[in-house]
Amino acid sequence: MEVIAVGNDRYRIGAWRGDPKVGYLMPLTPSGAPGIDLALRGLARAGYRKVVTGALGHGEQGPFLRQGFTVHERLHLLEHDLGLIPQGDKRLPIRRGRRKEKAAAIAIDQMAFDEFWRFDEASFDEAVEATPVSRFRVALNRERSQLVGYAIAGRAARTGYLQRLAVDPSAQGHGVGTALVVDTLGALRRRGVVKVLVNTQEANQSAFELYVRLGFIPVVPGLAVLEIDL
């Protein structure tokens, strides 16, 4: 991924999940249609046949929709005020992730998400680098012999972000996701964060129910990933 300037606008662009045919375009500043059009021309010259955006808020979508983008997928946006954090299963070992465990975390991610949303190494690194301060945490099985889940979270000023949560499908339903989220919320509150945001696919009902059960409140309207064919 790289950051480019188009007029007064700045965008993050690159290949979506390493796909040489699908480009990625995300505004980093309020964007107008002329800037989007020029960015799309550059992506077309680079050989991309389709472009998707990152998750855009309702107020960010207008210029893209007027440029011809359509909705690829809608996402729930949820917020936690950190007033009350439930307890997780303290018997599940959770600790800081190590550099050598990144490959194992990505392997879990590949099993936990459908093809469009799966992380590769570049998107994993981008999630870690998305905020000024970030943390990579892993959950192990009770025998401490296998990594069964991970979370990436970050903070900017007093707002926290749960960037990624993935659990090995064979370990789902055993409190791993709950333990990772509770660990994240507690750590962010101790560092002065006053709210935490997370998003999840509308189709991912189990993740949505997990977040609501742990005290997240849906924010309406939510987010959307948009797409356009070049």
PDB file of C-alpha atoms in Angstrom:
ATOM      1  CA  MET A   1       0.000   0.000   0.000  1.00  0.00           C
ATOM      2  CA  GLU A   2       1.063   3.574  -0.599  1.00  0.00           C
ATOM      3  CA  VAL A   3      -0.336   7.025   0.105  1.00  0.00           C
ATOM      4  CA  ILE A   4      -0.836   9.383  -2.832  1.00  0.00           C
ATOM      5  CA  ALA A   5      -1.959  12.993  -3.114  1.00  0.00           C
ATOM      6  CA  VAL A   6      -4.527  13.961  -5.751  1.00  0.00           C
ATOM      7  CA  GLY A   7      -5.092  17.696  -5.634  1.00  0.00           C
ATOM      8  CA  ASN A   8      -6.009  18.479  -2.038  1.00  0.00           C
ATOM      9  CA  ASP A   9      -7.002  14.887  -1.309  1.00  0.00           C
ATOM     10  CA  ARG A  10      -4.905  12.007  -0.008  1.00  0.00           C
ATOM     11  CA  TYR A  11      -5.673   8.323  -0.602  1.00  0.00           C
ATOM     12  CA  ARG A  12      -4.254   4.992   0.421  1.00  0.00           C
ATOM     13  CA  ILE A  13      -4.050   2.776  -2.671  1.00  0.00           C
ATOM     14  CA  GLY A  14      -2.710  -0.620  -3.615  1.00  0.00           C
ATOM     15  CA  ALA A  15      -3.797  -4.172  -4.311  1.00  0.00           C
ATOM     16  CA  TRP A  16      -6.695  -5.594  -2.315  1.00  0.00           C
ATOM     17  CA  ARG A  17      -5.331  -8.543  -0.316  1.00  0.00           C
ATOM     18  CA  GLY A  18      -2.534  -8.897  -2.866  1.00  0.00           C
ATOM     19  CA  ASP A  19      -4.903  -9.474  -5.804  1.00  0.00           C
ATOM     20  CA  PRO A  20      -3.303  -7.962  -8.955  1.00  0.00           C
ATOM     21  CA  LYS A  21      -6.729  -7.441 -10.540  1.00  0.00           C
ATOM     22  CA  VAL A  22      -8.504  -5.754  -7.604  1.00  0.00           C
ATOM     23  CA  GLY A  23      -7.340  -2.349  -6.431  1.00  0.00           C
ATOM     24  CA  TYR A  24      -7.938  -0.675  -3.082  1.00  0.00           C
ATOM     25  CA  LEU A  25      -8.822   2.989  -2.602  1.00  0.00           C
ATOM     26  CA  MET A  26      -9.359   4.627   0.774  1.00  0.00           C
ATOM     27  CA  PRO A  27      -9.646   8.378   1.384  1.00  0.00           C
ATOM     28  CA  LEU A  28      -7.458   9.803   4.133  1.00  0.00           C
ATOM     29  CA  THR A  29      -8.932  13.294   3.773  1.00  0.00           C
ATOM     30  CA  PRO A  30     -12.427  14.532   2.792  1.00  0.00           C
ATOM     31  CA  SER A  31     -12.623  13.599  -0.870  1.00  0.00           C
ATOM     32  CA  GLY A  32     -14.391  15.082  -3.849  1.00  0.00           C
ATOM     33  CA  ALA A  33     -15.342  13.435  -7.138  1.00  0.00           C
ATOM     34  CA  PRO A  34     -12.480  15.001  -9.174  1.00  0.00           C
ATOM     35  CA  GLY A  35      -9.887  13.490  -6.850  1.00  0.00           C
ATOM     36  CA  ILE A  36     -11.591  10.086  -6.909  1.00  0.00           C
ATOM     37  CA  ASP A  37     -11.736  10.143 -10.710  1.00  0.00           C
ATOM     38  CA  LEU A  38      -8.022  10.870 -11.001  1.00  0.00           C
ATOM     39  CA  ALA A  39      -7.167   8.157  -8.474  1.00  0.00           C
ATOM     40  CA  LEU A  40      -9.278   5.659 -10.427  1.00  0.00           C
ATOM     41  CA  ARG A  41      -7.512   6.544 -13.663  1.00  0.00           C
ATOM     42  CA  GLY A  42      -4.185   5.838 -11.996  1.00  0.00           C
ATOM     43  CA  LEU A  43      -5.419   2.475 -10.722  1.00  0.00           C
ATOM     44  CA  ALA A  44      -6.706   1.599 -14.196  1.00  0.00           C
ATOM     45  CA  ARG A  45      -3.320   2.428 -15.714  1.00  0.00           C
ATOM     46  CA  ALA A  46      -1.751   0.125 -13.125  1.00  0.00           C
ATOM     47  CA  GLY A  47      -3.807  -2.746 -14.543  1.00  0.00           C
ATOM     48  CA  TYR A  48      -6.551  -3.126 -11.962  1.00  0.00           C
ATOM     49  CA  ARG A  49      -9.928  -4.200 -13.342  1.00  0.00           C
ATOM     50  CA  LYS A  50     -11.953  -3.493 -10.225  1.00  0.00           C
ATOM     51  CA  VAL A  51     -11.556  -1.210  -7.215  1.00  0.00           C
ATOM     52  CA  VAL A  52     -12.951  -1.574  -3.698  1.00  0.00           C
ATOM     53  CA  THR A  53     -12.885   0.941  -0.894  1.00  0.00           C
ATOM     54  CA  GLY A  54     -12.194   0.470   2.765  1.00  0.00           C
ATOM     55  CA  ALA A  55     -15.107   0.657   5.205  1.00  0.00           C
ATOM     56  CA  LEU A  56     -16.676   4.081   4.674  1.00  0.00           C
ATOM     57  CA  GLY A  57     -19.008   5.948   6.991  1.00  0.00           C
ATOM     58  CA  HIS A  58     -22.338   7.240   5.718  1.00  0.00           C
ATOM     59  CA  GLY A  59     -20.976  10.757   5.238  1.00  0.00           C
ATOM     60  CA  GLU A  60     -17.969   9.537   3.259  1.00  0.00           C
ATOM     61  CA  GLN A  61     -19.890   7.475   0.717  1.00  0.00           C
ATOM     62  CA  GLY A  62     -21.604  10.240  -1.277  1.00  0.00           C
ATOM     63  CA  PRO A  63     -18.722  11.296  -3.566  1.00  0.00           C
ATOM     64  CA  PHE A  64     -17.956   7.646  -4.366  1.00  0.00           C
ATOM     65  CA  LEU A  65     -21.578   6.781  -5.131  1.00  0.00           C
ATOM     66  CA  ARG A  66     -21.845   9.793  -7.419  1.00  0.00           C
ATOM     67  CA  GLN A  67     -18.692   8.578  -9.172  1.00  0.00           C
ATOM     68  CA  GLY A  68     -20.420   5.278  -9.995  1.00  0.00           C
ATOM     69  CA  PHE A  69     -19.448   3.066  -7.058  1.00  0.00           C
ATOM     70  CA  THR A  70     -22.025   0.615  -5.725  1.00  0.00           C
ATOM     71  CA  VAL A  71     -22.296  -1.153  -2.374  1.00  0.00           C
ATOM     72  CA  HIS A  72     -20.244  -4.336  -2.162  1.00  0.00           C
ATOM     73  CA  GLU A  73     -21.125  -5.112   1.443  1.00  0.00           C
ATOM     74  CA  ARG A  74     -22.610  -3.332   4.444  1.00  0.00           C
ATOM     75  CA  LEU A  75     -21.004  -3.552   7.872  1.00  0.00           C
ATOM     76  CA  HIS A  76     -22.205  -3.118  11.417  1.00  0.00           C
ATOM     77  CA  LEU A  77     -20.377  -0.388  13.350  1.00  0.00           C
ATOM     78  CA  LEU A  78     -20.427  -0.836  17.124  1.00  0.00           C
ATOM     79  CA  GLU A  79     -19.152   1.240  20.033  1.00  0.00           C
ATOM     80  CA  HIS A  80     -18.243   0.373  23.635  1.00  0.00           C
ATOM     81  CA  ASP A  81     -18.089   3.106  26.302  1.00  0.00           C
ATOM     82  CA  LEU A  82     -15.869   1.005  28.626  1.00  0.00           C
ATOM     83  CA  GLY A  83     -18.193   1.690  31.536  1.00  0.00           C
ATOM     84  CA  LEU A  84     -18.674  -1.978  32.322  1.00  0.00           C
ATOM     85  CA  ILE A  85     -16.414  -4.734  31.038  1.00  0.00           C
ATOM     86  CA  PRO A  86     -17.619  -8.309  31.542  1.00  0.00           C
ATOM     87  CA  GLN A  87     -15.359 -11.129  32.637  1.00  0.00           C
ATOM     88  CA  GLY A  88     -13.782 -13.600  30.238  1.00  0.00           C
ATOM     89  CA  ASP A  89     -12.504 -17.096  30.913  1.00  0.00           C
ATOM     90  CA  LYS A  90      -9.281 -16.434  32.833  1.00  0.00           C
ATOM     91  CA  ARG A  91      -8.170 -20.026  32.317  1.00  0.00           C
ATOM     92  CA  LEU A  92      -7.478 -19.285  28.648  1.00  0.00           C
ATOM     93  CA  PRO A  93      -3.853 -18.142  28.243  1.00  0.00           C
ATOM     94  CA  ILE A  94      -3.657 -14.759  26.474  1.00  0.00           C
ATOM     95  CA  ARG A  95      -0.408 -12.938  25.953  1.00  0.00           C
ATOM     96  CA  ARG A  96       1.431 -10.578  23.660  1.00  0.00           C
ATOM     97  CA  GLY A  97       1.870 -11.966  20.168  1.00  0.00           C
ATOM     98  CA  ARG A  98       5.392 -12.607  18.964  1.00  0.00           C
ATOM     99  CA  ARG A  99       6.774 -11.713  15.559  1.00  0.00           C
ATOM    100  CA  LYS A 100       7.325 -15.390  14.738  1.00  0.00           C
ATOM    101  CA  GLU A 101       3.610 -16.060  15.421  1.00  0.00           C
ATOM    102  CA  LYS A 102       2.360 -13.755  12.682  1.00  0.00           C
ATOM    103  CA  ALA A 103       2.239 -16.584  10.137  1.00  0.00           C
ATOM    104  CA  ALA A 104       0.172 -18.753  12.496  1.00  0.00           C
ATOM    105  CA  ALA A 105      -2.216 -15.845  13.130  1.00  0.00           C
ATOM    106  CA  ILE A 106      -2.659 -15.280   9.394  1.00  0.00           C
ATOM    107  CA  ALA A 107      -3.341 -19.005   8.942  1.00  0.00           C
ATOM    108  CA  ILE A 108      -6.158 -18.731  11.512  1.00  0.00           C
ATOM    109  CA  ASP A 109      -7.446 -15.639   9.730  1.00  0.00           C
ATOM    110  CA  GLN A 110      -7.576 -17.557   6.443  1.00  0.00           C
ATOM    111  CA  MET A 111      -9.772 -20.203   8.074  1.00  0.00           C
ATOM    112  CA  ALA A 112     -11.989 -17.766   9.993  1.00  0.00           C
ATOM    113  CA  PHE A 113     -13.020 -15.426   7.150  1.00  0.00           C
ATOM    114  CA  ASP A 114     -14.332 -15.832   3.641  1.00  0.00           C
ATOM    115  CA  GLU A 115     -12.014 -15.161   0.726  1.00  0.00           C
ATOM    116  CA  PHE A 116     -12.778 -11.457   0.255  1.00  0.00           C
ATOM    117  CA  TRP A 117     -11.986 -10.590   3.872  1.00  0.00           C
ATOM    118  CA  ARG A 118      -8.991 -12.813   4.553  1.00  0.00           C
ATOM    119  CA  PHE A 119      -5.756 -11.166   5.664  1.00  0.00           C
ATOM    120  CA  ASP A 120      -2.479 -11.689   3.924  1.00  0.00           C
ATOM    121  CA  GLU A 121       0.815 -10.474   5.385  1.00  0.00           C
ATOM    122  CA  ALA A 122       0.444  -6.976   3.937  1.00  0.00           C
ATOM    123  CA  SER A 123      -3.095  -6.471   5.269  1.00  0.00           C
ATOM    124  CA  PHE A 124      -2.058  -7.856   8.669  1.00  0.00           C
ATOM    125  CA  ASP A 125       0.758  -5.307   8.815  1.00  0.00           C
ATOM    126  CA  GLU A 126      -1.585  -2.535   7.688  1.00  0.00           C
ATOM    127  CA  ALA A 127      -3.986  -3.336  10.552  1.00  0.00           C
ATOM    128  CA  VAL A 128      -1.111  -3.155  13.041  1.00  0.00           C
ATOM    129  CA  GLU A 129       0.077   0.158  11.578  1.00  0.00           C
ATOM    130  CA  ALA A 130      -3.383   1.746  11.251  1.00  0.00           C
ATOM    131  CA  THR A 131      -3.185   3.547  14.601  1.00  0.00           C
ATOM    132  CA  PRO A 132      -0.354   5.383  16.380  1.00  0.00           C
ATOM    133  CA  VAL A 133      -0.297   2.732  19.126  1.00  0.00           C
ATOM    134  CA  SER A 134      -1.269  -0.903  18.522  1.00  0.00           C
ATOM    135  CA  ARG A 135      -1.151  -4.301  20.213  1.00  0.00           C
ATOM    136  CA  PHE A 136      -1.115  -7.853  18.850  1.00  0.00           C
ATOM    137  CA  ARG A 137      -2.439 -10.436  21.323  1.00  0.00           C
ATOM    138  CA  VAL A 138      -2.810 -14.177  20.937  1.00  0.00           C
ATOM    139  CA  ALA A 139      -4.907 -16.812  22.695  1.00  0.00           C
ATOM    140  CA  LEU A 140      -3.553 -20.307  23.293  1.00  0.00           C
ATOM    141  CA  ASN A 141      -5.384 -23.500  24.087  1.00  0.00           C
ATOM    142  CA  ARG A 142      -5.371 -24.510  27.734  1.00  0.00           C
ATOM    143  CA  GLU A 143      -2.404 -26.802  27.209  1.00  0.00           C
ATOM    144  CA  ARG A 144      -0.511 -23.786  25.779  1.00  0.00           C
ATOM    145  CA  SER A 145       0.445 -25.950  22.804  1.00  0.00           C
ATOM    146  CA  GLN A 146      -1.471 -24.216  20.012  1.00  0.00           C
ATOM    147  CA  LEU A 147      -2.433 -20.695  18.981  1.00  0.00           C
ATOM    148  CA  VAL A 148      -6.246 -20.628  18.657  1.00  0.00           C
ATOM    149  CA  GLY A 149      -7.040 -16.952  18.123  1.00  0.00           C
ATOM    150  CA  TYR A 150      -5.657 -13.447  17.924  1.00  0.00           C
ATOM    151  CA  ALA A 151      -6.670  -9.806  18.162  1.00  0.00           C
ATOM    152  CA  ILE A 152      -5.186  -6.599  16.804  1.00  0.00           C
ATOM    153  CA  ALA A 153      -6.250  -3.400  18.565  1.00  0.00           C
ATOM    154  CA  GLY A 154      -5.026   0.164  18.564  1.00  0.00           C
ATOM    155  CA  ARG A 155      -5.684   3.614  19.895  1.00  0.00           C
ATOM    156  CA  ALA A 156      -5.529   7.161  18.634  1.00  0.00           C
ATOM    157  CA  ALA A 157      -5.898   9.822  21.322  1.00  0.00           C
ATOM    158  CA  ARG A 158      -8.726   8.529  23.557  1.00  0.00           C
ATOM    159  CA  THR A 159     -10.447   6.340  20.967  1.00  0.00           C
ATOM    160  CA  GLY A 160      -9.675   2.650  20.688  1.00  0.00           C
ATOM    161  CA  TYR A 161     -10.168   0.354  17.709  1.00  0.00           C
ATOM    162  CA  LEU A 162     -10.543  -3.408  17.634  1.00  0.00           C
ATOM    163  CA  GLN A 163      -9.029  -3.842  14.197  1.00  0.00           C
ATOM    164  CA  ARG A 164      -9.198  -7.613  13.926  1.00  0.00           C
ATOM    165  CA  LEU A 165     -10.470 -10.594  15.855  1.00  0.00           C
ATOM    166  CA  ALA A 166     -10.055 -14.120  14.506  1.00  0.00           C
ATOM    167  CA  VAL A 167     -10.608 -17.489  16.162  1.00  0.00           C
ATOM    168  CA  ASP A 168      -9.692 -20.908  14.795  1.00  0.00           C
ATOM    169  CA  PRO A 169     -13.027 -22.478  13.702  1.00  0.00           C
ATOM    170  CA  SER A 170     -12.164 -25.619  15.677  1.00  0.00           C
ATOM    171  CA  ALA A 171     -11.966 -23.505  18.852  1.00  0.00           C
ATOM    172  CA  GLN A 172     -15.063 -21.372  18.307  1.00  0.00           C
ATOM    173  CA  GLY A 173     -17.753 -21.613  20.955  1.00  0.00           C
ATOM    174  CA  HIS A 174     -15.240 -22.094  23.769  1.00  0.00           C
ATOM    175  CA  GLY A 175     -14.846 -18.489  24.942  1.00  0.00           C
ATOM    176  CA  VAL A 176     -11.758 -17.599  22.929  1.00  0.00           C
ATOM    177  CA  GLY A 177     -13.304 -14.607  21.179  1.00  0.00           C
ATOM    178  CA  THR A 178     -14.816 -13.376  24.441  1.00  0.00           C
ATOM    179  CA  ALA A 179     -11.502 -13.641  26.252  1.00  0.00           C
ATOM    180  CA  LEU A 180      -9.651 -11.722  23.523  1.00  0.00           C
ATOM    181  CA  VAL A 181     -12.246  -8.928  23.425  1.00  0.00           C
ATOM    182  CA  VAL A 182     -12.320  -8.605  27.232  1.00  0.00           C
ATOM    183  CA  ASP A 183      -8.507  -8.495  27.273  1.00  0.00           C
ATOM    184  CA  THR A 184      -8.580  -5.738  24.641  1.00  0.00           C
ATOM    185  CA  LEU A 185     -11.218  -3.624  26.390  1.00  0.00           C
ATOM    186  CA  GLY A 186      -9.439  -3.799  29.743  1.00  0.00           C
ATOM    187  CA  ALA A 187      -6.080  -2.823  28.279  1.00  0.00           C
ATOM    188  CA  LEU A 188      -7.524   0.121  26.360  1.00  0.00           C
ATOM    189  CA  ARG A 189      -9.390   1.438  29.404  1.00  0.00           C
ATOM    190  CA  ARG A 190      -6.200   1.272  31.499  1.00  0.00           C
ATOM    191  CA  ARG A 191      -4.536   3.481  28.882  1.00  0.00           C
ATOM    192  CA  GLY A 192      -7.153   6.221  29.116  1.00  0.00           C
ATOM    193  CA  VAL A 193      -9.349   5.255  26.167  1.00  0.00           C
ATOM    194  CA  VAL A 194     -12.993   6.308  26.604  1.00  0.00           C
ATOM    195  CA  LYS A 195     -14.604   4.481  23.681  1.00  0.00           C
ATOM    196  CA  VAL A 196     -13.788   1.526  21.448  1.00  0.00           C
ATOM    197  CA  LEU A 197     -15.053   0.991  17.907  1.00  0.00           C
ATOM    198  CA  VAL A 198     -15.339  -2.241  15.962  1.00  0.00           C
ATOM    199  CA  ASN A 199     -17.010  -3.253  12.726  1.00  0.00           C
ATOM    200  CA  THR A 200     -18.176  -6.594  11.395  1.00  0.00           C
ATOM    201  CA  GLN A 201     -20.004  -7.872   8.332  1.00  0.00           C
ATOM    202  CA  GLU A 202     -23.781  -7.756   8.543  1.00  0.00           C
ATOM    203  CA  ALA A 203     -23.737 -11.410   7.485  1.00  0.00           C
ATOM    204  CA  ASN A 204     -21.508 -12.349  10.441  1.00  0.00           C
ATOM    205  CA  GLN A 205     -24.296 -12.718  12.962  1.00  0.00           C
ATOM    206  CA  SER A 206     -22.196 -14.654  15.482  1.00  0.00           C
ATOM    207  CA  ALA A 207     -19.614 -11.854  15.701  1.00  0.00           C
ATOM    208  CA  PHE A 208     -22.344  -9.225  15.989  1.00  0.00           C
ATOM    209  CA  GLU A 209     -24.008 -11.137  18.833  1.00  0.00           C
ATOM    210  CA  LEU A 210     -20.648 -11.545  20.594  1.00  0.00           C
ATOM    211  CA  TYR A 211     -19.982  -7.810  20.543  1.00  0.00           C
ATOM    212  CA  VAL A 212     -23.484  -6.910  21.718  1.00  0.00           C
ATOM    213  CA  ARG A 213     -23.265  -9.444  24.542  1.00  0.00           C
ATOM    214  CA  LEU A 214     -20.003  -7.836  25.673  1.00  0.00           C
ATOM    215  CA  GLY A 215     -21.529  -4.363  25.844  1.00  0.00           C
ATOM    216  CA  PHE A 216     -21.029  -2.882  22.381  1.00  0.00           C
ATOM    217  CA  ILE A 217     -23.866  -0.734  21.049  1.00  0.00           C
ATOM    218  CA  PRO A 218     -24.658  -0.585  17.298  1.00  0.00           C
ATOM    219  CA  VAL A 219     -24.074   2.809  15.697  1.00  0.00           C
ATOM    220  CA  VAL A 220     -26.605   3.739  13.007  1.00  0.00           C
ATOM    221  CA  PRO A 221     -26.036   4.159  10.138  1.00  0.00           C
ATOM    222  CA  GLY A 222     -23.211   1.668   9.841  1.00  0.00           C
ATOM    223  CA  LEU A 223     -20.435   1.376   7.287  1.00  0.00           C
ATOM    224  CA  ALA A 224     -20.168   0.108   3.725  1.00  0.00           C
ATOM    225  CA  VAL A 225     -17.453  -1.189   1.415  1.00  0.00           C
ATOM    226  CA  LEU A 226     -18.030   0.121  -2.099  1.00  0.00           C
ATOM    227  CA  GLU A 227     -16.815  -1.204  -5.460  1.00  0.00           C
ATOM    228  CA  ILE A 228     -16.557  -0.162  -9.096  1.00  0.00           C
ATOM    229  CA  ASP A 229     -15.534  -1.964 -12.289  1.00  0.00           C
ATOM    230  CA  LEU A 230     -12.923  -0.153 -14.346  1.00  0.00           C
TER     231      LEU A 230
END
